[in-house]
Short mmCIF file of C-alpha atoms in Angstrom, two decimals:
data_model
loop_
_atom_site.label_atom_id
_atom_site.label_comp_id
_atom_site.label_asym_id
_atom_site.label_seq_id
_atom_site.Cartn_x
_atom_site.Cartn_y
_atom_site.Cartn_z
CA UNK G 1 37.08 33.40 -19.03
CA UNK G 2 37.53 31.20 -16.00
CA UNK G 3 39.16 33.92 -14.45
CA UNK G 4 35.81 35.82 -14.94
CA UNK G 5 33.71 32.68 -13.48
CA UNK G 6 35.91 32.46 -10.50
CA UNK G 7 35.85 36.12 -9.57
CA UNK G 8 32.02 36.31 -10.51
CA UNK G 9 31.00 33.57 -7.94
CA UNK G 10 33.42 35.07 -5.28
CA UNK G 11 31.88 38.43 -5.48
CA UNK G 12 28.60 36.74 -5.35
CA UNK G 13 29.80 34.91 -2.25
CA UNK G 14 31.22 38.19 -0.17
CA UNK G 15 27.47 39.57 -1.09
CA UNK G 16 25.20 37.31 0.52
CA UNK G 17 27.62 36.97 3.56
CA UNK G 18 27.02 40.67 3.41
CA UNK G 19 23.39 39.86 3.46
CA UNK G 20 23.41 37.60 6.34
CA UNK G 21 25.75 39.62 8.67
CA UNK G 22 23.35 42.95 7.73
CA UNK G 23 20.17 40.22 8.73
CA UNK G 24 21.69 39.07 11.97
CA UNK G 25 22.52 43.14 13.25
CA UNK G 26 18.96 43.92 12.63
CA UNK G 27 17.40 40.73 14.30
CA UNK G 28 17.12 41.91 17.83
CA UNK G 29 19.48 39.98 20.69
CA UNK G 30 16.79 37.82 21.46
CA UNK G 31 15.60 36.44 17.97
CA UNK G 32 19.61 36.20 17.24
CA UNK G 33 19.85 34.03 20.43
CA UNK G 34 16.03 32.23 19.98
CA UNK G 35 17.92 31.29 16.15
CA UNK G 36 20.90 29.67 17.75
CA UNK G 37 18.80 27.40 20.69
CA UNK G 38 16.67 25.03 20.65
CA UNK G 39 14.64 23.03 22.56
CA UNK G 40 16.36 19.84 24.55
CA UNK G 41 13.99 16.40 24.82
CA UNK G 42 12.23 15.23 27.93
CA UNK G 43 14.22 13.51 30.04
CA UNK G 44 11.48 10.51 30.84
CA UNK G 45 13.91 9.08 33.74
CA UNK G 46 13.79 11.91 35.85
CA UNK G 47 9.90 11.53 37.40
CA UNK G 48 10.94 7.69 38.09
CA UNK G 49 14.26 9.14 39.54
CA UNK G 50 12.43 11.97 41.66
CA UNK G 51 10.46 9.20 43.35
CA UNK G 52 12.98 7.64 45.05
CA UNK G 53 15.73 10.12 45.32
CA UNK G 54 16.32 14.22 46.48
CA UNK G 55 16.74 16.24 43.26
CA UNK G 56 17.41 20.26 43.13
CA UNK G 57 16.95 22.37 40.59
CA UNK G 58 14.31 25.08 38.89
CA UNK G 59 10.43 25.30 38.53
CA UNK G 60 9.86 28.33 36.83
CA UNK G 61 6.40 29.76 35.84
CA UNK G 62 5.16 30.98 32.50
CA UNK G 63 2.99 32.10 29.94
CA UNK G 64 -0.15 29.59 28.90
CA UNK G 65 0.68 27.99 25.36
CA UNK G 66 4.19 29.79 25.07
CA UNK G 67 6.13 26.77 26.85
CA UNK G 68 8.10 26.26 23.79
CA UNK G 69 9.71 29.86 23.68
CA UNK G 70 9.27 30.00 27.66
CA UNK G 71 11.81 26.77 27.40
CA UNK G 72 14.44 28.80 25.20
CA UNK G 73 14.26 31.92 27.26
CA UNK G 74 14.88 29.49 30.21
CA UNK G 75 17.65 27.73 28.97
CA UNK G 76 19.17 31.45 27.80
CA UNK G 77 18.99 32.85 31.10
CA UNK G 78 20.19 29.24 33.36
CA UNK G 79 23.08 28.90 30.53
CA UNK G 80 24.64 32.14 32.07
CA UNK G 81 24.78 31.17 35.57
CA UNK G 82 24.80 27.38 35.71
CA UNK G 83 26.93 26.22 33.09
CA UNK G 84 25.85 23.55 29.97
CA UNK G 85 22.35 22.69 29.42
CA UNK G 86 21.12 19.53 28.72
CA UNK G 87 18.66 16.89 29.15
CA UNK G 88 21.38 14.21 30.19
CA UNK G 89 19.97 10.96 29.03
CA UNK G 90 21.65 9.12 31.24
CA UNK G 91 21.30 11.27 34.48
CA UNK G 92 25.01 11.10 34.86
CA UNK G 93 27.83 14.15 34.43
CA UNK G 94 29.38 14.01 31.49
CA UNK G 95 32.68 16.31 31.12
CA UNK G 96 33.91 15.04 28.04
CA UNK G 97 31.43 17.79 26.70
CA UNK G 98 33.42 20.31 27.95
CA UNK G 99 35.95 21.15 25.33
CA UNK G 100 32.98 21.12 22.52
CA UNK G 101 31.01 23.31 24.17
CA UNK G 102 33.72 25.70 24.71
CA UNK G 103 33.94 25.83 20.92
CA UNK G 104 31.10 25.59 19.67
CA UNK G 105 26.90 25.11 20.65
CA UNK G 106 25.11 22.24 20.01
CA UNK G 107 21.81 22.39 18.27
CA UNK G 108 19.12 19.74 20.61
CA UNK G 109 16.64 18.25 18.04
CA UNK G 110 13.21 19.88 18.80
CA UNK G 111 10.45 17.38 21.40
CA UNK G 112 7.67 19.65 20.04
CA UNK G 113 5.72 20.79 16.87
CA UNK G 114 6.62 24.42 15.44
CA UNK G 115 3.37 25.64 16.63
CA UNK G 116 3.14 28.29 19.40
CA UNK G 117 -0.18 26.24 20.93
CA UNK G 118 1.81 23.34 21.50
CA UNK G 119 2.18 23.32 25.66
CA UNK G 120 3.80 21.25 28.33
CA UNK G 121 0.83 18.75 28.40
CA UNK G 122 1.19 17.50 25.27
CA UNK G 123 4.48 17.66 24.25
CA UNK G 124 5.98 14.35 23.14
CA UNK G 125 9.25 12.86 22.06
CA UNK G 126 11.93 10.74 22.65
CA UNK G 127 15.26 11.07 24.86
CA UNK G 128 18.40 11.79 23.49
CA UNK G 129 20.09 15.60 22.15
CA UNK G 130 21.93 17.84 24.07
CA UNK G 131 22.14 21.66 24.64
CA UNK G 132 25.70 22.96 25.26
CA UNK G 133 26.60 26.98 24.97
CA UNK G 134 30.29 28.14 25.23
CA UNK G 135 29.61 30.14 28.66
CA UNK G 136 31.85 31.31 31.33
CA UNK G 137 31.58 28.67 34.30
CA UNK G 138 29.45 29.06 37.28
CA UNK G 139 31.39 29.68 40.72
CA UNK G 140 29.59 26.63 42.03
CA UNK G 141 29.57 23.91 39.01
CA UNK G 142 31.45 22.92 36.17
CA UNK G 143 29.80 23.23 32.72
CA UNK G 144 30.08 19.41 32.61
CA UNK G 145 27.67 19.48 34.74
CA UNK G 146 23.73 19.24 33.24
CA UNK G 147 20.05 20.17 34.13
CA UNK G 148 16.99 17.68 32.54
CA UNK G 149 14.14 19.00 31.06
CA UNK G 150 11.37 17.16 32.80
CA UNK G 151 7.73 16.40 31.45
CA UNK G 152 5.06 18.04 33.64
CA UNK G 153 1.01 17.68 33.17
CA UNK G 154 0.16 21.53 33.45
CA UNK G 155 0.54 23.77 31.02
CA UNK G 156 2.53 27.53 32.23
CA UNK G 157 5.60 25.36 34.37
CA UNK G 158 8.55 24.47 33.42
CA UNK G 159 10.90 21.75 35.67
CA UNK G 160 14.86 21.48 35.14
CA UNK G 161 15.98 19.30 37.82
CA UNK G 162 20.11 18.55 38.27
CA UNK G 163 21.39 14.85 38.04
CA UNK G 164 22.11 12.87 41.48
CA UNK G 165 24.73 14.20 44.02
CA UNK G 166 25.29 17.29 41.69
CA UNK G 167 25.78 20.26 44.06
CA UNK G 168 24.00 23.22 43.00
CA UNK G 169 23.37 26.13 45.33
CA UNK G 170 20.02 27.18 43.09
CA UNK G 171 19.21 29.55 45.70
CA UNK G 172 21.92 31.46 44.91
CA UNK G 173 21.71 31.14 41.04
CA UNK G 174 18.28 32.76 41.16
CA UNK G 175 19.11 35.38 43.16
CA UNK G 176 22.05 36.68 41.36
CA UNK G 177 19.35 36.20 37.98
CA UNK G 178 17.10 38.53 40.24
CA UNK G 179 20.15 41.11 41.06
CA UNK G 180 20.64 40.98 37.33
CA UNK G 181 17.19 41.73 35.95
CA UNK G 182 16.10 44.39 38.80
CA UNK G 183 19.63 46.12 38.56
CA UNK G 184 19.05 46.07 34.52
CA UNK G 185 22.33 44.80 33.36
CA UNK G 186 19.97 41.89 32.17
CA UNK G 187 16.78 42.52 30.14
CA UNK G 188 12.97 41.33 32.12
CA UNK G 189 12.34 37.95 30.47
CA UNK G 190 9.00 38.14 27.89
CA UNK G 191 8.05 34.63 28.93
CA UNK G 192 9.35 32.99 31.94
CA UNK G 193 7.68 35.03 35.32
CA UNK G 194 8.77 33.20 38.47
CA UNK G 195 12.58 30.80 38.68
CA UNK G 196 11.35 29.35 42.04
CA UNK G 197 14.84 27.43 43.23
CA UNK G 198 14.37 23.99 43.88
CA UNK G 199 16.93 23.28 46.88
CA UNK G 200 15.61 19.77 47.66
CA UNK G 201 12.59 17.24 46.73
CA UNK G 202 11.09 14.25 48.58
CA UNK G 203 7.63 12.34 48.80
CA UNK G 204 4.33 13.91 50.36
CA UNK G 205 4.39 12.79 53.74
CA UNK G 206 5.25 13.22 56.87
CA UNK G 207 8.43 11.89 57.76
CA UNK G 208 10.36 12.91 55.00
CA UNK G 209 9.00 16.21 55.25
CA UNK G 210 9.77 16.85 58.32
CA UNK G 211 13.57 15.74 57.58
CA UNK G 212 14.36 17.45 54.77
CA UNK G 213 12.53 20.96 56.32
CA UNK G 214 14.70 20.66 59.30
CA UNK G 215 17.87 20.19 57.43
CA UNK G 216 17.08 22.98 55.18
CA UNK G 217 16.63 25.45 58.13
CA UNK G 218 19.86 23.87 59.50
CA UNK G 219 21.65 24.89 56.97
CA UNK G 220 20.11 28.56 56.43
CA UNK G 221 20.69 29.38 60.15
CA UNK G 222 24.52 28.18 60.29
CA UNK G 223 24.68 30.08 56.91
CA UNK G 224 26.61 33.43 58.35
CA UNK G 225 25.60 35.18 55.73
CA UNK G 226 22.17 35.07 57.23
CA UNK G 227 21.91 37.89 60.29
CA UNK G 228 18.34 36.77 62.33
CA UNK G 229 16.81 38.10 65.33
CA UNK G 230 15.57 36.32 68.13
CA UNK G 231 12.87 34.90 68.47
CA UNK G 232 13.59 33.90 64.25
CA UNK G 233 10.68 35.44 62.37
CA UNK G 234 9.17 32.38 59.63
CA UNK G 235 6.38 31.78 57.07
CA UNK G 236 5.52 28.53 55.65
CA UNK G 237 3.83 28.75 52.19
CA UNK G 238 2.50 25.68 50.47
CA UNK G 239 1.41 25.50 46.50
CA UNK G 240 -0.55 22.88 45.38
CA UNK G 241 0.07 23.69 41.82
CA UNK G 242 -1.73 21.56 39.23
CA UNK G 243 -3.94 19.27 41.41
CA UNK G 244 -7.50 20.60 41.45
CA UNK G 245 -10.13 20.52 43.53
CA UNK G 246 -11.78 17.88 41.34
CA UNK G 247 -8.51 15.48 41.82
CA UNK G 248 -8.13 16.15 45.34
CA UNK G 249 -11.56 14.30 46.08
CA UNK G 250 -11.16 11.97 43.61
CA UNK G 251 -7.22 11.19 45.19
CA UNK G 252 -9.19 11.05 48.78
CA UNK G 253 -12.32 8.61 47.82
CA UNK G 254 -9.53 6.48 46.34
CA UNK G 255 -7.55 6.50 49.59
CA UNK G 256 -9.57 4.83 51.43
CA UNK G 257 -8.85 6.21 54.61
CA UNK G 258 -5.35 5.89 54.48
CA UNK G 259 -3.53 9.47 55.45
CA UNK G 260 -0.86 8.93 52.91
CA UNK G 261 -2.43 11.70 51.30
CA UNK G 262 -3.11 13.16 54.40
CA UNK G 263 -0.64 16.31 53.45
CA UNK G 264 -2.42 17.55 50.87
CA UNK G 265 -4.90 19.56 53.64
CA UNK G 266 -2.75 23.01 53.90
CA UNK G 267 -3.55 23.30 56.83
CA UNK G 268 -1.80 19.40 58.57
CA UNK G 269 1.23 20.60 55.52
CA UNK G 270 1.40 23.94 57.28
CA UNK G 271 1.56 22.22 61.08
CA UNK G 272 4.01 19.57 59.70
CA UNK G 273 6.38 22.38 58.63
CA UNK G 274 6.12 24.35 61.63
CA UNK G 275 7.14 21.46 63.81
CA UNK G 276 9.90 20.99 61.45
CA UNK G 277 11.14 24.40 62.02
CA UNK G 278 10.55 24.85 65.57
CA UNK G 279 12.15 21.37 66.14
CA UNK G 280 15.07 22.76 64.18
CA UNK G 281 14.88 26.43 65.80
CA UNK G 282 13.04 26.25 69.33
CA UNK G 283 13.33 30.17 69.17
CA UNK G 284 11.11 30.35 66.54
CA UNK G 285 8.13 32.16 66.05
CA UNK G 286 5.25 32.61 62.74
CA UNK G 287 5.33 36.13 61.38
CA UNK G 288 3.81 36.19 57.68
CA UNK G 289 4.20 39.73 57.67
CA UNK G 290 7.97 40.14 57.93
CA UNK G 291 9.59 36.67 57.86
CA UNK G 292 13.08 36.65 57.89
CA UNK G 293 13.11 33.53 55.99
CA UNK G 294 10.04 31.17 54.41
CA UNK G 295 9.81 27.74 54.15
CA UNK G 296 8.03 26.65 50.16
CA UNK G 297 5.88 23.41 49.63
CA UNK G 298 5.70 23.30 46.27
CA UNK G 299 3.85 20.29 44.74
CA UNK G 300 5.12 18.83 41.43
CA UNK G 301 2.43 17.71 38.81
CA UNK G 302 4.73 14.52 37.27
CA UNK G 303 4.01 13.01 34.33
CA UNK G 304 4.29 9.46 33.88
CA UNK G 305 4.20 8.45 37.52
CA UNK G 306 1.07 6.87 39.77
CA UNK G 307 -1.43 9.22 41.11
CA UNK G 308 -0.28 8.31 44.40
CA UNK G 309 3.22 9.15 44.04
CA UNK G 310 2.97 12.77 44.83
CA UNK G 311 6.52 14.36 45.00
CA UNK G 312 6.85 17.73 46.67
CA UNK G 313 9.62 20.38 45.76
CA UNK G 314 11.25 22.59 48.89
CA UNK G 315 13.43 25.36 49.84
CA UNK G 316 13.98 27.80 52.88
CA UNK G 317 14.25 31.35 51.12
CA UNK G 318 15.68 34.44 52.58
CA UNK G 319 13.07 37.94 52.81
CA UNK G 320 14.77 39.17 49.93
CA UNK G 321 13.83 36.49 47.13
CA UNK G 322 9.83 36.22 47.94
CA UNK G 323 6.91 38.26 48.30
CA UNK G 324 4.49 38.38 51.46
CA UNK G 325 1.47 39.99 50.06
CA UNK G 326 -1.37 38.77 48.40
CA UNK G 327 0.51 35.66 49.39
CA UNK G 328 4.01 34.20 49.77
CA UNK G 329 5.59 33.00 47.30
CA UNK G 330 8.70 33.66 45.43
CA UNK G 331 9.36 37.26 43.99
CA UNK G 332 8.72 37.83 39.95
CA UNK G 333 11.02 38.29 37.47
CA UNK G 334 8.99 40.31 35.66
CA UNK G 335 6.60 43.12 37.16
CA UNK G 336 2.63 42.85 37.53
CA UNK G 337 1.70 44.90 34.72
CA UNK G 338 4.39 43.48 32.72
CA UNK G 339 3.19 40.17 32.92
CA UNK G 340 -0.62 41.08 32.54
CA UNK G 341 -0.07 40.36 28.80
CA UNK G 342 -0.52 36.55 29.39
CA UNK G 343 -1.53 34.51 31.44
CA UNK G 344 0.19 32.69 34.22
#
């Protein structure tokens, strides 16, 4: 009789592992891989630590009031060419991760509320939780090495910066994510339009504009991989994503003259970059038709800092990763009437 029991409950075993094998085949790749990740907490040190240091990393663009699955379908697609994902509470590497995650992935506890309406805005929660996947490494980084999920105050962006002093040639990440989507060995993301590749950050003014613009050509034009003509053909494109008109006037009455927020005209941005570049290449010439590389401004709406902190985000991108026309920016993942579905 116990024989009977025993043999019962094993066949009832082997049947609803039959079920749940005959589940996951039908689920398609995306719901098996939406099942298995979830999302990673704010890191609430990294606006503080974007203030007063140079951070890389990834703004990416995407659907209004889909952050939450926009987040995943980030996360999916960075896991495959950076490494381990995480929110790193304590901004610092940590490689002791690595044999876990080579076994096994760890489930992050979820920041936000099940609901699909639930943006970037008004997402709350608390640090901690990690997001490891058992991926092959990156050429350039270890998978010790981890990207924060930082809090923003527009909904449709996403921000994964890197930790301090963490190489990262994000440049290159995105455009082998690019290679892979247009060449269709991956599949067009349903939620995440634009990776724009975040090569370094800095305050909005002057000085340190200028500095980090020059070094960024620097390094682009000693790059050999890079063949220019002479004069060097460059746009400058500047995106002043999330502050509206409204806040603009209400930043300048408050500034009482002062031209710390001087840079937020496009048009003293634009001739701040320009003398960057030509100061960097003296044979150097606009051409916002066929630039042979562009110089990005793109403005980071931080939560949890001063409304006079304003933090800008820039990189010096080859022809090949943006778009010139209706306006310069970097190239989508995902084509116009793809993307129509939602907004962005």
């Amino acid at each position: 009789m116990a024989e009977e029991e025993g043999f019962e409950k094993a066949h009832h075993h082997e049947e609803e592992e039959g079920e749940k094998k005959k589940k996951e085949m039908m689920m398609s790749p995306w719901e098996q891989h939406s099942a298995v990740i979830s999302i990673p907490r704010y890191d609430y040190n990294a606006p503080s630590s974007l203030l007063h240091h140079s951070l890389s990393g990834f703004l990416i663009t995407c659907t209004i009031k889909r952050e939450k699955s926009a987040t995943k379908e980030a996360i999916s697609i960075l896991d495959k060419y950076v490494g381990s994902c995480s929110n790193a509470d304590s901004g610092n590497l940590d490689n002791s991760d690595d044999n876990a995650a080579a076994k096994r992935r760890k489930i992050c506890p979820e920041d936000v509320q099940d609901g699909e309406t639930e943006t970037a805005s008004n997402n709350s929660g608390k640090t901690g939780g990690t997001c490891l996947s058992p991926v092959m490494p990156d050429t350039n980084l270890d998978r010790g090495h981890v990207l924060s999920l930082v809090k923003l105050t527009r909904s449709g962006l996403l921000l994964f910066t890197f930790p301090r002093n963490t190489p990262a040639d994000t440049v290159g990440i995105v455009s082998n994510i690019m290679e892979s989507v247009e060449s269709g060995i991956s599949k067009s993301p349903l939620w995440c339009h634009r990776i724009f590749p975040i090569q370094e950050t800095c305050s909005l003014n002057e000085k340190e504009l200028q500095t980090v613009v020059s070094k960024l050509v620097f390094q682009f034009m000693n790059d050999k991989q890079h063949k220019v003509s002479h004069p060097v053909k460059f746009a400058v494109g500047y995106n002043r994503r999330g502050i509206e008109e409204t806040e603009l006037k209400i930043v300048k009455d408050t500034s009482n003259g002062s031209d710390k927020f001087a840079l937020l005209d496009r048009n003293k941005c634009f001739g701040v970059v320009a003398a960057a570049v030509k100061s960097a290449v003296s044979d150097s010439v606009v051409d916002l038709k066929s630039p042979e590389f562009s110089v990005l401004v793109e403005l980071l709406p931080l939560s949890g800092v001063p409304n006079a902190s304003l933090v800008v985000a820039v990189s010096v991108l080859p022809q090949n990763l943006v778009n010139t026309k209706p306006r310069l920016c970097i190239k989508a993942l995902v084509s116009d009437s793809k993307a129509k579905g939602g907004k962005h």
